[in-house]
XYZ file of C-alpha atoms in Angstrom:
321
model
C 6.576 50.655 -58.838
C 4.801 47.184 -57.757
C 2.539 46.367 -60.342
C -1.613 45.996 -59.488
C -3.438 42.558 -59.120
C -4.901 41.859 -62.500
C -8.940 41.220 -61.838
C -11.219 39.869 -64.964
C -14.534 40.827 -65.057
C -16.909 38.273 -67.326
C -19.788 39.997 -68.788
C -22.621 39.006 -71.665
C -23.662 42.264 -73.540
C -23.806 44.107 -70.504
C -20.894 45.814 -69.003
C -20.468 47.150 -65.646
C -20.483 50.895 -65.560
C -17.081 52.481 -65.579
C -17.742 55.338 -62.743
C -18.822 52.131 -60.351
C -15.663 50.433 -61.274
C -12.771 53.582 -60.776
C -12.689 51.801 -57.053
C -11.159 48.729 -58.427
C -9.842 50.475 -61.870
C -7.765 52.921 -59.923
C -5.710 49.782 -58.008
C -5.455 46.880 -60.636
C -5.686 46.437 -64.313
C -8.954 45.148 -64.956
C -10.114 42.567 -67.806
C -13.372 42.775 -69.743
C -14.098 39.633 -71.567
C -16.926 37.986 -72.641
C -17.278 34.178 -73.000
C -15.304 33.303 -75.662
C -12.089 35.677 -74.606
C -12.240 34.062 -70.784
C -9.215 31.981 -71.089
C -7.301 34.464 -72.283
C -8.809 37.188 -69.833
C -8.230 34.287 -67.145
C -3.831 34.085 -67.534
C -2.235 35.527 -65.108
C -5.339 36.991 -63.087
C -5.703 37.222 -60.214
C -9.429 37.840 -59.511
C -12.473 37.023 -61.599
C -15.416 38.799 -60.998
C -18.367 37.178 -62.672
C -20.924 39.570 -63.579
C -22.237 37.574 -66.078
C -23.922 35.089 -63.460
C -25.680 32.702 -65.780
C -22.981 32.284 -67.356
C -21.663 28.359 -68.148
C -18.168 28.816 -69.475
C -15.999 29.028 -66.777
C -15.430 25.591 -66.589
C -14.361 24.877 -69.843
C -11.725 28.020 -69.432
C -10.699 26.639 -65.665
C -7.625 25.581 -67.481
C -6.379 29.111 -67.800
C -6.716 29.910 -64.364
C -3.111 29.857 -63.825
C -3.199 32.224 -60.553
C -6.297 33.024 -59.572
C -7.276 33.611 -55.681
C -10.357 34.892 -55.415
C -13.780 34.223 -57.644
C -16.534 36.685 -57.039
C -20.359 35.786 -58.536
C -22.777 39.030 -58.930
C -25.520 36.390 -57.754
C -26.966 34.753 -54.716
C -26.517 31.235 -56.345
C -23.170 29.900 -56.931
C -24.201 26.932 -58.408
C -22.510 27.358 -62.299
C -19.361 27.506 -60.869
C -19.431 24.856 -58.301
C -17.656 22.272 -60.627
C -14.894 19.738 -59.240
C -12.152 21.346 -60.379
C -12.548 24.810 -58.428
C -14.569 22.928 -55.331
C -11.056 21.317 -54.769
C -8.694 24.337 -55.555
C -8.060 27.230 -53.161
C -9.648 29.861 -54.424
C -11.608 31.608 -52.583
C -15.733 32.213 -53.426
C -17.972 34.681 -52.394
C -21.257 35.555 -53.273
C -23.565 38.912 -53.969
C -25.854 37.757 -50.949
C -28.221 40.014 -49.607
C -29.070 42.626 -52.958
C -31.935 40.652 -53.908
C -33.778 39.457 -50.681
C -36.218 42.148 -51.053
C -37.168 41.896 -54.474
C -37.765 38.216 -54.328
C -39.448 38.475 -51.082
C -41.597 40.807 -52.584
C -42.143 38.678 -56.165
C -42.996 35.782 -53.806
C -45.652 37.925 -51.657
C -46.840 39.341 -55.480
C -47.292 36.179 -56.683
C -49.264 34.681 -53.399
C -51.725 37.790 -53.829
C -52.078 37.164 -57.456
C -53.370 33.573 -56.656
C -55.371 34.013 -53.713
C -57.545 37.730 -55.431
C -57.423 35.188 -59.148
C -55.830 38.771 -60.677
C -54.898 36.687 -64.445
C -58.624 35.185 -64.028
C -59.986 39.150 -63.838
C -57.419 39.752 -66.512
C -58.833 36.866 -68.532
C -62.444 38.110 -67.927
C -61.927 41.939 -68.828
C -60.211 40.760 -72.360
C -63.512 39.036 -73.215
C -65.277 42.206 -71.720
C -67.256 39.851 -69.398
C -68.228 41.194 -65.921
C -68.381 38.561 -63.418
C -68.812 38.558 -59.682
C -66.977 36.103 -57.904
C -64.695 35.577 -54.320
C -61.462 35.720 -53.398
C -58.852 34.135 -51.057
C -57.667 35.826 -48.018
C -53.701 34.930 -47.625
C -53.962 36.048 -43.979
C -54.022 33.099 -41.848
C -52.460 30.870 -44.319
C -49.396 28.344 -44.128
C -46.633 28.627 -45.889
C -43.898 26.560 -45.878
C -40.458 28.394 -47.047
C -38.139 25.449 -48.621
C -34.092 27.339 -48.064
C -33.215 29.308 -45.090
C -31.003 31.407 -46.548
C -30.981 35.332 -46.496
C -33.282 35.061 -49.242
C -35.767 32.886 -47.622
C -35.694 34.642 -44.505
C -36.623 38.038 -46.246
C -39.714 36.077 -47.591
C -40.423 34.734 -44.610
C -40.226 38.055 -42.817
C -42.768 39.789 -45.444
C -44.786 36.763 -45.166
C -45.576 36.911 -41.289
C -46.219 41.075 -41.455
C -49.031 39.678 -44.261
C -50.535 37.953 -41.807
C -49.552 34.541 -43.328
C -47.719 31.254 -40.770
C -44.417 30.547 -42.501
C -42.709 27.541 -41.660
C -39.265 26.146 -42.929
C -37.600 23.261 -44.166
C -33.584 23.709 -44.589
C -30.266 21.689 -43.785
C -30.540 22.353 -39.885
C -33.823 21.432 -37.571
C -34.301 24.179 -35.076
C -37.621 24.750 -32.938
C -37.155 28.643 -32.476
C -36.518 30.822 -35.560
C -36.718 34.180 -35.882
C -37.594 34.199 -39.148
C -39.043 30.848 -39.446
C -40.963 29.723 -35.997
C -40.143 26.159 -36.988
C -37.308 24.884 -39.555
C -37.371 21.070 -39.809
C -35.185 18.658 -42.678
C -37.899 16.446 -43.684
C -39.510 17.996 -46.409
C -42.335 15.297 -47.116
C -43.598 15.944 -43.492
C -44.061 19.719 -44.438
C -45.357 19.407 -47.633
C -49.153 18.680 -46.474
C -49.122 21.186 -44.109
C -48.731 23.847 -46.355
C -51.365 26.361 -48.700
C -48.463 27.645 -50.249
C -44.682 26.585 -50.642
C -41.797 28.936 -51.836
C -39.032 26.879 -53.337
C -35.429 28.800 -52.322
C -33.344 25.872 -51.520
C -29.568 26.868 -53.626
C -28.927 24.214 -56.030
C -26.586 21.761 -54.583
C -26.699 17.889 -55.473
C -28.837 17.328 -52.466
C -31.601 19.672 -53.848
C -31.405 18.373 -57.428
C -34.899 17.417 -58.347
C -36.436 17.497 -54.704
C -39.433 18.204 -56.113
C -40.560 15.274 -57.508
C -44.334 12.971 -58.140
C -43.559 12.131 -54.881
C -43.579 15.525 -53.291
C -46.442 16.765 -54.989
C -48.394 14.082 -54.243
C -48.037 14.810 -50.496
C -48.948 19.043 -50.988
C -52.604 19.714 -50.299
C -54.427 19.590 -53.323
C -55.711 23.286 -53.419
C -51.959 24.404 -52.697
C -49.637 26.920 -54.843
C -46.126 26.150 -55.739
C -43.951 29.158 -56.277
C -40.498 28.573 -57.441
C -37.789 31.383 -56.952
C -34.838 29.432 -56.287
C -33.570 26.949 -59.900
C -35.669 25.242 -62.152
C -33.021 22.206 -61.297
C -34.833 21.626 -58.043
C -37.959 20.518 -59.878
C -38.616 17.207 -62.048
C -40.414 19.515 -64.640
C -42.555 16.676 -65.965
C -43.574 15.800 -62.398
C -44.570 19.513 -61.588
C -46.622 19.147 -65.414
C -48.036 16.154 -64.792
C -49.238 17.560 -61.075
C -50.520 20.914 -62.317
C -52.242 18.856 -65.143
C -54.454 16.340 -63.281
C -55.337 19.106 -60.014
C -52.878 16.956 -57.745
C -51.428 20.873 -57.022
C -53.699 24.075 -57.887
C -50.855 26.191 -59.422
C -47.746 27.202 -59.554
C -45.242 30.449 -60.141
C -42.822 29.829 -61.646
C -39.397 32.415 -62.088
C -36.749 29.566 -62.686
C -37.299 26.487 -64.871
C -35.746 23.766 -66.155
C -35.054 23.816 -69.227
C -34.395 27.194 -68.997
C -35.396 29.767 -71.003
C -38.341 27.629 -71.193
C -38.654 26.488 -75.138
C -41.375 28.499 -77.144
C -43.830 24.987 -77.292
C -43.423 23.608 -73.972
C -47.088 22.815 -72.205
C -46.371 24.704 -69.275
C -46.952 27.911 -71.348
C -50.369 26.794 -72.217
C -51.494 25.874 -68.487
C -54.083 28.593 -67.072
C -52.870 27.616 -63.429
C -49.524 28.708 -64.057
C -47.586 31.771 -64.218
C -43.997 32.331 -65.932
C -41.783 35.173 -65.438
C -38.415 34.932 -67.137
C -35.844 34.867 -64.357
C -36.246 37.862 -63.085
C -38.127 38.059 -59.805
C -34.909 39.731 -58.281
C -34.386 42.297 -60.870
C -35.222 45.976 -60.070
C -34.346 48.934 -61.107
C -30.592 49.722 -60.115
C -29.959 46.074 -59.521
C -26.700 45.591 -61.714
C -25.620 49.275 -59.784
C -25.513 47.230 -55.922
C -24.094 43.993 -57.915
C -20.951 46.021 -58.924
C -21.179 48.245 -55.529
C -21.008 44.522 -53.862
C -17.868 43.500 -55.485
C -15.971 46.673 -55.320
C -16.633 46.638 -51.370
C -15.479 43.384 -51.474
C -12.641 44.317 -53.546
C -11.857 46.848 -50.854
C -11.596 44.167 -48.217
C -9.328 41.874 -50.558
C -7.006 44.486 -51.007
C -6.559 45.504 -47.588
C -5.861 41.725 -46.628
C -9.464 42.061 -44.286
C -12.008 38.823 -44.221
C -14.065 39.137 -47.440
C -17.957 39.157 -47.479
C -20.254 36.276 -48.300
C -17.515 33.739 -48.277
C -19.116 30.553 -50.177
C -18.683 26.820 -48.432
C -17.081 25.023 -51.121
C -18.340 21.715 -49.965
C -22.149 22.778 -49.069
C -22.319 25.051 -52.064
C -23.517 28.595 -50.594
C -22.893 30.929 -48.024
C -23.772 29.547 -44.246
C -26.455 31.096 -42.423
């Protein structure tokens, strides 16, 4: 009898659930490994499915990847395993894009409320038992501009505009007419002033690396919010301090940082204009179920030789829109 692709599956302390795996259990011999067993996991493999997405050792276990065809990340953002070695070999990459637009869409419209109806200042006030009257921001009529116009971005975008808010885009392609977007335009320091709000979703690619420098904060209105769903790498953190520190920027979200997880005495803890959530503004309940549903649909188009889903461009470092 033939024998079964061998798939590897990297996990941390989490393993996907056995019942969602039977699909790909039942037609290969499957690997669990964490970190430290991936280059063994990795011989003779021929698919890795990386459900441990934050994951950094797959580089340093590349070397085992002796016939490997097909990586698959349980993430939107493919950016830990975008190193040289597997941007120039022919395996192919796809992503989990599309199980966490509406979370995120909806942690980004949570987080916009939360600034303009002050809910930590209330929060702050009913600790110290102190009843004070004061007004609050309406978000309809207000600009935002969306920075990635990926399937991510566009869900925000989408919730955005039924809130009542103008969304406008900045991504790798200019276009007049979005659905999504109205108006998508490349030149981010034009934007930037336009804006009350802007939602940082740009994938991490070495174009994006620290876009969000002195320079861009400088040119965001000074009463805007920053909200940052996409990597803490996109940010110059002590820019986005130093801006949040002297009222050159209101406030900020923040979901991703850099360094991330944020050390215990970094200032931006301390900073009543800012709020920290650890990485998790995509994460509800049932979200590692769809991650493995994902990858065993996808493993059911590998199989039977059809296109896969979410393929990843290699050279731009995501999945194009």
């Amino acid at each position: 009898m033939e024998q079964g692709p061998i798939v590897t599956v990297l996990h941390s302390d989490s393993v996907p659930d056995a019942d969602l795996m039977a699909p790909v259990a039942d037609r290969a011999e499957v690997r669990y490994t964490e970190a430290p067993g991936l280059a063994d996991a990795l011989r003779g493999a021929d698919a890795l499915f990386v459900y441990d997405f934050l994951t950094r050792a797959i580089p340093g276990a590349w070397h085992a990847a002796d016939r490997l065809h097909w990586l698959h990340m349980g993430s939107t953002g493919v950016d830990p395993v975008m190193f040289p070695e597997l941007r120039e070999s022919e395996v192919v990459v796809t992503n989990t894009r599309g199980v966490f637009d509406t979370a995120i869409a909806e942690y980004v419209l949570g987080q916009i409320l939360g600034f303009a109806k002050d809910l930590s200042g209330s929060l702050r006030l009913q600790q110290r038992h102190e009843w004070r009257h004061r007004e609050s921001e309406r978000i309809s009529g207000a600009s935002v501009l969306i920075v990635g116009t990926g399937s991510i971005g566009c869900a925000i975008a989408r919730l955005l505009r039924a809130a009542g808010m103008t969304v406008r885009a900045v991504g790798r392609r200019a276009r007049a007419t979005d659905p999504d977007f109205g108006t998508v335009s490349t030149d981010l320091l034009a934007e930037l002033p336009i804006a009350d709000y802007v939602v940082a979703v740009a994938p991490l690619t070495p174009q994006t690396r620290e876009m969000f420098d002195a320079k861009a904060f400088a040119a965001m209105k000074p009463h805007a919010r920053f909200v940052n769903v996409g990597r803490g790498e996109l940010v110059v953190t002590d820019d986005l301090l130093a801006a949040l520190s002297t009222g050159t920027i209101s406030g900020a979200a923040l979901d991703v940082v850099d360094p991330e997880p944020l050390p215990a005495r970094h200032p931006l803890w301390d900073l009543p204009n800012v709020l920290i959530t650890p990485h998790n503004s995509g994460d509800f309940s049932g979200w590692r179920t769809e991650v493995v549903t994902a990858f065993t649909r996808n493993f059911d188009n590998w199989i039977a030789g059809r296109p896969l889903d979410n393929v990843v461009d290699k050279e731009l470092g995501y999945v194009p829109g």
